[in-house]
Amino acid sequence: MALFHAGWVRNVDYALGASMRHARDETPDWVQSAAALASRALAHGHSRLPLSRTAELFAEIDAEREPPGLPPLEDWLAVLAASPWVCVRGAAGAAIGSAGAPEADCILVLEGEALSLRRYWNYECRLASALLARVAGDAAGGDAAVGVDIVAATGAQHLRLVTGGPGTGKTTQVAQLLVDFARRAGRTPRILLAAPTGKAASRLSEAVRESLAMLVRDGQVDAAVAALLPTEASTLHRLLGWGRDGGFRHDRDNPLPADLVVVDEASMVDLPLMAKLAEAVPAAATLVLVGDRDQLPSVETGDVLAALCEASELPGAPLAAHRRHLRTSHRQAADIDVAELAELVRQGDAEAVLHGLEAGRFRGADWHHASDRALHDAVLAHALPHYRAIAGRPDVASALDACRSYRVLCAVREGAAGSITLNAALGRALDPLRGGEGLFQGRLVLVTENSYRQQLFNGDIGIVWPDEQGEPRVWFDSDSGPRAWLPAALPAHEPAFALTVHKSQGSEFDAVFLALPERGARVLSRELLYTGLTRCRRELRLWASEQALREAIGRRAQRWSGLVERLSAGTQAGDAACNRS
């Protein structure tokens, strides 16, 4: 396949097309190429590939090269529609045909000019069907044992979206919702709180506790009612439970034991996980999704929260009455203007951003635009006092707490402005005898893969600290306080002095050093810059060239999918065609 030999698709993409040719010798090259490109699109977060936009996909892969030649679109679509590997779908997923082959043989789904791997088409169908069932109120006929009495008593919607920027009161809304649910229910409701990562779950727990305490203090809630409400959140993976067969323990056939499920930082939840979550929430329970649509989409496939918000904004859309959007920010101190800066970025107003930064108009934001070469020394000068202060705390509990005060954030992993380079430089400066590779007190550690056996998850951040015998251990926050792990027992991990903006989602820090690469990169987007800026509560040092800022503000983090159309249709047609996976 020419696309593979020219480096446009990966080994795994090529293998998909090659397996089709191996199974059916007559498989045309154009079908192989289409399958490989649909697979390649997944790596960029797209759950479908509009074939008329393949040039944009090639630009995402490598903007410096001339894109390869492809067949004329109409001819390409005709070849795909005639292939037994392809199911052709019409409106709302209705079947049109698959060249006479059994539907189970179809690897690809073609809707108009958009091509999807069938597995991800199924995820979209399943998610849309599950959410539309909630909106339509179809769940009201469920079993009272899973919560119909609670929902009826509270008059609750089965689906709620609570959206808004940082500090707009989303968690206060959640706390009030919990209180209202408990007040109106005939019995103590079963409420579950969750977030995509361990850090986001910890922040949700803390924020709910603070919001409930504030409501009690202000006399809006009785202390006895507040005491009945849960304040501990788990990760979504912990919530759904990992089964022995490699899937989740809770699913459509074994739903969660809950009357109300609240998920924070929903923008971070990818398409497959959101589909499985929506099916695992009991039909009669209420699902509440909380988040900021303007943040970066999930690292994996999909941009689900943005699609839900877009669908809710269409005239007459089924989701319109189920979303509450909050606009006024209350988080950042009155003497800083980072929220105003982030709002201008969100609006795409590059001139206002650059003029304001140049004039020093945004209090709390300090802009530097020197070269990548100067970044190394600037990071060390700014970051080392903060990290040495963390290492100098009297105990591990206060050190873990201090970890929330400061972080270096990067747009990329590789290169002079990347998290790998800056982590290495910071490690060497903090641990000069061992070149930053030792288990020195205060070393920050980021878990990069889920370990269900150890209950450590991608995104969890710990710190190296000696135990009572003086032996180095890696400590993580837990519901019962700091918990120690043998360093050798940790799942895959890396230093966490510098994080990518993606990895920082779900976290907040008093002070942030945000570094963008000097010449920009395809990864730069309005959403990335907005997300990095809004991790800061009090002080921002922004290291970015004018070119990089213009590129970031001018580029949207687009994700191609069919979810908006499925959600706005107001129908569950096509659900029968969606296979469980």
PDB file of C-alpha atoms in Angstrom, residues 47-251:
ATOM      1  CA  SER A  47     -14.452   8.587  15.191  1.00  0.00           C
ATOM      2  CA  ARG A  48     -15.237   8.990  11.474  1.00  0.00           C
ATOM      3  CA  LEU A  49     -13.420  10.247   8.392  1.00  0.00           C
ATOM      4  CA  PRO A  50     -15.243  12.454   5.880  1.00  0.00           C
ATOM      5  CA  LEU A  51     -13.498  11.303   2.723  1.00  0.00           C
ATOM      6  CA  SER A  52     -13.723  14.778   1.181  1.00  0.00           C
ATOM      7  CA  ARG A  53     -11.522  16.020   4.062  1.00  0.00           C
ATOM      8  CA  THR A  54      -8.661  13.545   3.805  1.00  0.00           C
ATOM      9  CA  ALA A  55      -6.337  16.417   2.856  1.00  0.00           C
ATOM     10  CA  GLU A  56      -6.973  17.880   6.326  1.00  0.00           C
ATOM     11  CA  LEU A  57      -6.091  14.545   7.912  1.00  0.00           C
ATOM     12  CA  PHE A  58      -2.829  14.469   5.951  1.00  0.00           C
ATOM     13  CA  ALA A  59      -2.075  17.993   7.216  1.00  0.00           C
ATOM     14  CA  GLU A  60      -2.583  16.773  10.787  1.00  0.00           C
ATOM     15  CA  ILE A  61      -0.186  13.903  10.148  1.00  0.00           C
ATOM     16  CA  ASP A  62       2.504  16.021   8.462  1.00  0.00           C
ATOM     17  CA  ALA A  63       1.786  19.586   7.391  1.00  0.00           C
ATOM     18  CA  GLU A  64       5.229  19.960   5.794  1.00  0.00           C
ATOM     19  CA  ARG A  65       4.719  17.349   3.073  1.00  0.00           C
ATOM     20  CA  GLU A  66       2.621  17.397  -0.060  1.00  0.00           C
ATOM     21  CA  PRO A  67      -0.419  15.132   0.507  1.00  0.00           C
ATOM     22  CA  PRO A  68      -0.608  11.978  -1.626  1.00  0.00           C
ATOM     23  CA  GLY A  69      -2.965  11.577  -4.539  1.00  0.00           C
ATOM     24  CA  LEU A  70      -6.317   9.882  -3.918  1.00  0.00           C
ATOM     25  CA  PRO A  71      -9.060   8.619  -6.239  1.00  0.00           C
ATOM     26  CA  PRO A  72     -11.900  10.946  -7.305  1.00  0.00           C
ATOM     27  CA  LEU A  73     -14.407  11.121  -4.464  1.00  0.00           C
ATOM     28  CA  GLU A  74     -17.429   9.830  -6.396  1.00  0.00           C
ATOM     29  CA  ASP A  75     -15.462   6.876  -7.759  1.00  0.00           C
ATOM     30  CA  TRP A  76     -14.054   6.107  -4.323  1.00  0.00           C
ATOM     31  CA  LEU A  77     -17.519   6.147  -2.726  1.00  0.00           C
ATOM     32  CA  ALA A  78     -18.875   3.848  -5.430  1.00  0.00           C
ATOM     33  CA  VAL A  79     -16.108   1.294  -4.869  1.00  0.00           C
ATOM     34  CA  LEU A  80     -16.703   1.374  -1.117  1.00  0.00           C
ATOM     35  CA  ALA A  81     -20.470   1.013  -1.460  1.00  0.00           C
ATOM     36  CA  ALA A  82     -19.936  -2.097  -3.599  1.00  0.00           C
ATOM     37  CA  SER A  83     -17.549  -3.754  -1.148  1.00  0.00           C
ATOM     38  CA  PRO A  84     -18.698  -6.579   1.141  1.00  0.00           C
ATOM     39  CA  TRP A  85     -16.482  -5.051   3.829  1.00  0.00           C
ATOM     40  CA  VAL A  86     -18.692  -1.947   3.943  1.00  0.00           C
ATOM     41  CA  CYS A  87     -22.157  -1.407   5.424  1.00  0.00           C
ATOM     42  CA  VAL A  88     -23.876   1.555   3.797  1.00  0.00           C
ATOM     43  CA  ARG A  89     -26.094   3.560   6.123  1.00  0.00           C
ATOM     44  CA  GLY A  90     -28.614   6.317   5.543  1.00  0.00           C
ATOM     45  CA  ALA A  91     -30.254   8.770   7.929  1.00  0.00           C
ATOM     46  CA  ALA A  92     -30.127   7.874  11.636  1.00  0.00           C
ATOM     47  CA  GLY A  93     -28.122   4.761  10.858  1.00  0.00           C
ATOM     48  CA  ALA A  94     -30.813   3.005   8.778  1.00  0.00           C
ATOM     49  CA  ALA A  95     -29.359   0.195   6.682  1.00  0.00           C
ATOM     50  CA  ILE A  96     -29.176   0.639   2.921  1.00  0.00           C
ATOM     51  CA  GLY A  97     -27.017  -2.346   2.056  1.00  0.00           C
ATOM     52  CA  SER A  98     -23.669  -4.089   2.240  1.00  0.00           C
ATOM     53  CA  ALA A  99     -23.160  -5.557  -1.231  1.00  0.00           C
ATOM     54  CA  GLY A 100     -25.141  -8.641  -0.284  1.00  0.00           C
ATOM     55  CA  ALA A 101     -22.661  -9.810   2.336  1.00  0.00           C
ATOM     56  CA  PRO A 102     -23.634 -10.770   5.906  1.00  0.00           C
ATOM     57  CA  GLU A 103     -23.679  -7.629   8.047  1.00  0.00           C
ATOM     58  CA  ALA A 104     -21.375  -9.313  10.565  1.00  0.00           C
ATOM     59  CA  ASP A 105     -18.617  -9.237   7.923  1.00  0.00           C
ATOM     60  CA  CYS A 106     -18.700  -5.448   7.626  1.00  0.00           C
ATOM     61  CA  ILE A 107     -15.632  -3.786   9.099  1.00  0.00           C
ATOM     62  CA  LEU A 108     -16.480  -0.312   7.789  1.00  0.00           C
ATOM     63  CA  VAL A 109     -19.634   1.824   7.820  1.00  0.00           C
ATOM     64  CA  LEU A 110     -20.290   4.430   5.128  1.00  0.00           C
ATOM     65  CA  GLU A 111     -22.766   7.224   5.857  1.00  0.00           C
ATOM     66  CA  GLY A 112     -22.926   9.661   2.969  1.00  0.00           C
ATOM     67  CA  GLU A 113     -19.252  10.413   2.385  1.00  0.00           C
ATOM     68  CA  ALA A 114     -18.164   9.665   5.983  1.00  0.00           C
ATOM     69  CA  LEU A 115     -16.378   6.404   6.700  1.00  0.00           C
ATOM     70  CA  SER A 116     -16.101   4.835  10.163  1.00  0.00           C
ATOM     71  CA  LEU A 117     -14.663   1.693  11.623  1.00  0.00           C
ATOM     72  CA  ARG A 118     -17.752  -0.239  12.604  1.00  0.00           C
ATOM     73  CA  ARG A 119     -16.731  -0.543  16.230  1.00  0.00           C
ATOM     74  CA  TYR A 120     -16.665   3.231  16.662  1.00  0.00           C
ATOM     75  CA  TRP A 121     -19.862   3.660  14.664  1.00  0.00           C
ATOM     76  CA  ASN A 122     -21.423   1.264  17.171  1.00  0.00           C
ATOM     77  CA  TYR A 123     -20.141   3.349  20.094  1.00  0.00           C
ATOM     78  CA  GLU A 124     -21.765   6.465  18.626  1.00  0.00           C
ATOM     79  CA  CYS A 125     -25.064   4.643  18.065  1.00  0.00           C
ATOM     80  CA  ARG A 126     -25.046   3.131  21.543  1.00  0.00           C
ATOM     81  CA  LEU A 127     -24.256   6.423  23.245  1.00  0.00           C
ATOM     82  CA  ALA A 128     -26.855   8.378  21.280  1.00  0.00           C
ATOM     83  CA  SER A 129     -29.511   5.723  21.921  1.00  0.00           C
ATOM     84  CA  ALA A 130     -28.778   5.607  25.654  1.00  0.00           C
ATOM     85  CA  LEU A 131     -28.906   9.387  26.028  1.00  0.00           C
ATOM     86  CA  LEU A 132     -31.983   9.865  23.847  1.00  0.00           C
ATOM     87  CA  ALA A 133     -33.785   7.206  25.872  1.00  0.00           C
ATOM     88  CA  ARG A 134     -33.157   9.288  28.973  1.00  0.00           C
ATOM     89  CA  VAL A 135     -34.298  12.476  27.276  1.00  0.00           C
ATOM     90  CA  ALA A 136     -37.451  10.810  25.983  1.00  0.00           C
ATOM     91  CA  GLY A 137     -38.292   9.568  29.453  1.00  0.00           C
ATOM     92  CA  ASP A 138     -38.398   5.951  28.249  1.00  0.00           C
ATOM     93  CA  ALA A 139     -36.620   4.940  31.443  1.00  0.00           C
ATOM     94  CA  ALA A 140     -39.691   5.720  33.565  1.00  0.00           C
ATOM     95  CA  GLY A 141     -41.007   2.234  33.017  1.00  0.00           C
ATOM     96  CA  GLY A 142     -38.021   0.587  34.692  1.00  0.00           C
ATOM     97  CA  ASP A 143     -37.815  -1.424  37.860  1.00  0.00           C
ATOM     98  CA  ALA A 144     -38.466   0.503  41.071  1.00  0.00           C
ATOM     99  CA  ALA A 145     -35.656  -1.424  42.691  1.00  0.00           C
ATOM    100  CA  VAL A 146     -33.174   0.627  40.745  1.00  0.00           C
ATOM    101  CA  GLY A 147     -34.638   3.948  41.600  1.00  0.00           C
ATOM    102  CA  VAL A 148     -37.966   4.811  39.917  1.00  0.00           C
ATOM    103  CA  ASP A 149     -39.399   5.816  43.298  1.00  0.00           C
ATOM    104  CA  ILE A 150     -36.504   8.230  43.834  1.00  0.00           C
ATOM    105  CA  VAL A 151     -36.761   9.797  40.406  1.00  0.00           C
ATOM    106  CA  ALA A 152     -40.519  10.139  40.637  1.00  0.00           C
ATOM    107  CA  ALA A 153     -40.243  11.699  44.075  1.00  0.00           C
ATOM    108  CA  THR A 154     -37.678  14.278  42.954  1.00  0.00           C
ATOM    109  CA  GLY A 155     -39.154  15.043  39.543  1.00  0.00           C
ATOM    110  CA  ALA A 156     -35.598  14.664  38.262  1.00  0.00           C
ATOM    111  CA  GLN A 157     -34.592  14.539  34.620  1.00  0.00           C
ATOM    112  CA  HIS A 158     -32.799  11.366  33.673  1.00  0.00           C
ATOM    113  CA  LEU A 159     -30.042  13.391  31.984  1.00  0.00           C
ATOM    114  CA  ARG A 160     -28.548  16.728  32.972  1.00  0.00           C
ATOM    115  CA  LEU A 161     -25.662  18.694  31.506  1.00  0.00           C
ATOM    116  CA  VAL A 162     -23.992  21.304  33.715  1.00  0.00           C
ATOM    117  CA  THR A 163     -21.437  23.282  31.718  1.00  0.00           C
ATOM    118  CA  GLY A 164     -19.353  26.410  32.173  1.00  0.00           C
ATOM    119  CA  GLY A 165     -15.826  27.716  32.425  1.00  0.00           C
ATOM    120  CA  PRO A 166     -13.553  27.442  35.467  1.00  0.00           C
ATOM    121  CA  GLY A 167     -14.971  28.880  38.663  1.00  0.00           C
ATOM    122  CA  THR A 168     -18.485  29.418  37.307  1.00  0.00           C
ATOM    123  CA  GLY A 169     -20.038  27.396  40.120  1.00  0.00           C
ATOM    124  CA  LYS A 170     -20.456  23.984  38.496  1.00  0.00           C
ATOM    125  CA  THR A 171     -19.549  22.130  41.696  1.00  0.00           C
ATOM    126  CA  THR A 172     -21.865  24.352  43.750  1.00  0.00           C
ATOM    127  CA  GLN A 173     -24.636  23.372  41.352  1.00  0.00           C
ATOM    128  CA  VAL A 174     -23.733  19.722  41.875  1.00  0.00           C
ATOM    129  CA  ALA A 175     -23.803  20.121  45.670  1.00  0.00           C
ATOM    130  CA  GLN A 176     -27.215  21.785  45.492  1.00  0.00           C
ATOM    131  CA  LEU A 177     -28.451  18.995  43.225  1.00  0.00           C
ATOM    132  CA  LEU A 178     -27.315  16.385  45.761  1.00  0.00           C
ATOM    133  CA  VAL A 179     -29.128  18.260  48.521  1.00  0.00           C
ATOM    134  CA  ASP A 180     -32.342  18.572  46.499  1.00  0.00           C
ATOM    135  CA  PHE A 181     -32.178  14.899  45.599  1.00  0.00           C
ATOM    136  CA  ALA A 182     -31.812  13.909  49.265  1.00  0.00           C
ATOM    137  CA  ARG A 183     -34.552  16.273  50.462  1.00  0.00           C
ATOM    138  CA  ARG A 184     -37.215  15.068  48.061  1.00  0.00           C
ATOM    139  CA  ALA A 185     -36.453  11.371  48.076  1.00  0.00           C
ATOM    140  CA  GLY A 186     -38.521   9.009  50.182  1.00  0.00           C
ATOM    141  CA  ARG A 187     -35.344   7.264  51.285  1.00  0.00           C
ATOM    142  CA  THR A 188     -31.627   7.958  51.310  1.00  0.00           C
ATOM    143  CA  PRO A 189     -30.672   8.099  47.639  1.00  0.00           C
ATOM    144  CA  ARG A 190     -27.818   6.072  46.254  1.00  0.00           C
ATOM    145  CA  ILE A 191     -25.455   8.686  44.811  1.00  0.00           C
ATOM    146  CA  LEU A 192     -22.172   8.025  43.023  1.00  0.00           C
ATOM    147  CA  LEU A 193     -19.570  10.683  42.183  1.00  0.00           C
ATOM    148  CA  ALA A 194     -16.862  10.104  39.577  1.00  0.00           C
ATOM    149  CA  ALA A 195     -14.315  11.752  37.284  1.00  0.00           C
ATOM    150  CA  PRO A 196     -12.023  10.473  34.508  1.00  0.00           C
ATOM    151  CA  THR A 197      -8.732  10.598  36.470  1.00  0.00           C
ATOM    152  CA  GLY A 198      -7.626  10.162  40.052  1.00  0.00           C
ATOM    153  CA  LYS A 199      -6.602  13.811  40.309  1.00  0.00           C
ATOM    154  CA  ALA A 200      -9.948  15.012  38.931  1.00  0.00           C
ATOM    155  CA  ALA A 201     -11.791  12.685  41.324  1.00  0.00           C
ATOM    156  CA  SER A 202      -9.796  14.052  44.266  1.00  0.00           C
ATOM    157  CA  ARG A 203     -10.626  17.615  43.234  1.00  0.00           C
ATOM    158  CA  LEU A 204     -14.314  16.757  42.859  1.00  0.00           C
ATOM    159  CA  SER A 205     -14.367  15.234  46.363  1.00  0.00           C
ATOM    160  CA  GLU A 206     -12.708  18.296  47.844  1.00  0.00           C
ATOM    161  CA  ALA A 207     -14.957  20.721  45.950  1.00  0.00           C
ATOM    162  CA  VAL A 208     -18.168  18.935  46.962  1.00  0.00           C
ATOM    163  CA  ARG A 209     -17.095  18.927  50.615  1.00  0.00           C
ATOM    164  CA  GLU A 210     -16.328  22.642  50.452  1.00  0.00           C
ATOM    165  CA  SER A 211     -19.592  23.462  48.678  1.00  0.00           C
ATOM    166  CA  LEU A 212     -21.700  21.480  51.152  1.00  0.00           C
ATOM    167  CA  ALA A 213     -19.905  23.112  54.088  1.00  0.00           C
ATOM    168  CA  MET A 214     -20.618  26.525  52.572  1.00  0.00           C
ATOM    169  CA  LEU A 215     -24.311  25.683  52.122  1.00  0.00           C
ATOM    170  CA  VAL A 216     -24.524  24.522  55.750  1.00  0.00           C
ATOM    171  CA  ARG A 217     -22.659  27.607  56.989  1.00  0.00           C
ATOM    172  CA  ASP A 218     -25.005  29.905  55.079  1.00  0.00           C
ATOM    173  CA  GLY A 219     -28.064  28.173  56.501  1.00  0.00           C
ATOM    174  CA  GLN A 220     -29.223  26.874  53.109  1.00  0.00           C
ATOM    175  CA  VAL A 221     -28.846  23.230  54.091  1.00  0.00           C
ATOM    176  CA  ASP A 222     -29.395  21.400  57.348  1.00  0.00           C
ATOM    177  CA  ALA A 223     -26.232  19.736  58.631  1.00  0.00           C
ATOM    178  CA  ALA A 224     -28.105  16.450  59.082  1.00  0.00           C
ATOM    179  CA  VAL A 225     -29.074  16.419  55.398  1.00  0.00           C
ATOM    180  CA  ALA A 226     -25.522  17.263  54.312  1.00  0.00           C
ATOM    181  CA  ALA A 227     -24.170  14.434  56.467  1.00  0.00           C
ATOM    182  CA  LEU A 228     -26.174  11.898  54.413  1.00  0.00           C
ATOM    183  CA  LEU A 229     -24.534  12.908  51.152  1.00  0.00           C
ATOM    184  CA  PRO A 230     -21.429  11.291  49.658  1.00  0.00           C
ATOM    185  CA  THR A 231     -18.336  13.422  49.226  1.00  0.00           C
ATOM    186  CA  GLU A 232     -15.853  10.835  47.938  1.00  0.00           C
ATOM    187  CA  ALA A 233     -15.498  10.491  44.185  1.00  0.00           C
ATOM    188  CA  SER A 234     -13.854   7.648  42.305  1.00  0.00           C
ATOM    189  CA  THR A 235     -12.390   7.352  38.853  1.00  0.00           C
ATOM    190  CA  LEU A 236     -14.765   6.153  36.147  1.00  0.00           C
ATOM    191  CA  HIS A 237     -12.761   2.970  35.794  1.00  0.00           C
ATOM    192  CA  ARG A 238     -13.118   2.245  39.504  1.00  0.00           C
ATOM    193  CA  LEU A 239     -16.807   3.111  39.324  1.00  0.00           C
ATOM    194  CA  LEU A 240     -17.534   0.707  36.474  1.00  0.00           C
ATOM    195  CA  GLY A 241     -15.248  -1.982  37.905  1.00  0.00           C
ATOM    196  CA  TRP A 242     -12.863  -4.141  35.952  1.00  0.00           C
ATOM    197  CA  GLY A 243     -14.218  -7.627  35.220  1.00  0.00           C
ATOM    198  CA  ARG A 244     -12.234 -10.822  34.808  1.00  0.00           C
ATOM    199  CA  ASP A 245     -12.988 -10.937  31.070  1.00  0.00           C
ATOM    200  CA  GLY A 246     -11.214  -7.617  30.508  1.00  0.00           C
ATOM    201  CA  GLY A 247     -14.434  -5.618  30.282  1.00  0.00           C
ATOM    202  CA  PHE A 248     -16.263  -3.589  32.896  1.00  0.00           C
ATOM    203  CA  ARG A 249     -18.241  -5.327  35.611  1.00  0.00           C
ATOM    204  CA  HIS A 250     -21.112  -2.844  35.347  1.00  0.00           C
ATOM    205  CA  ASP A 251     -22.849  -2.545  31.980  1.00  0.00           C
TER     206      ASP A 251
END
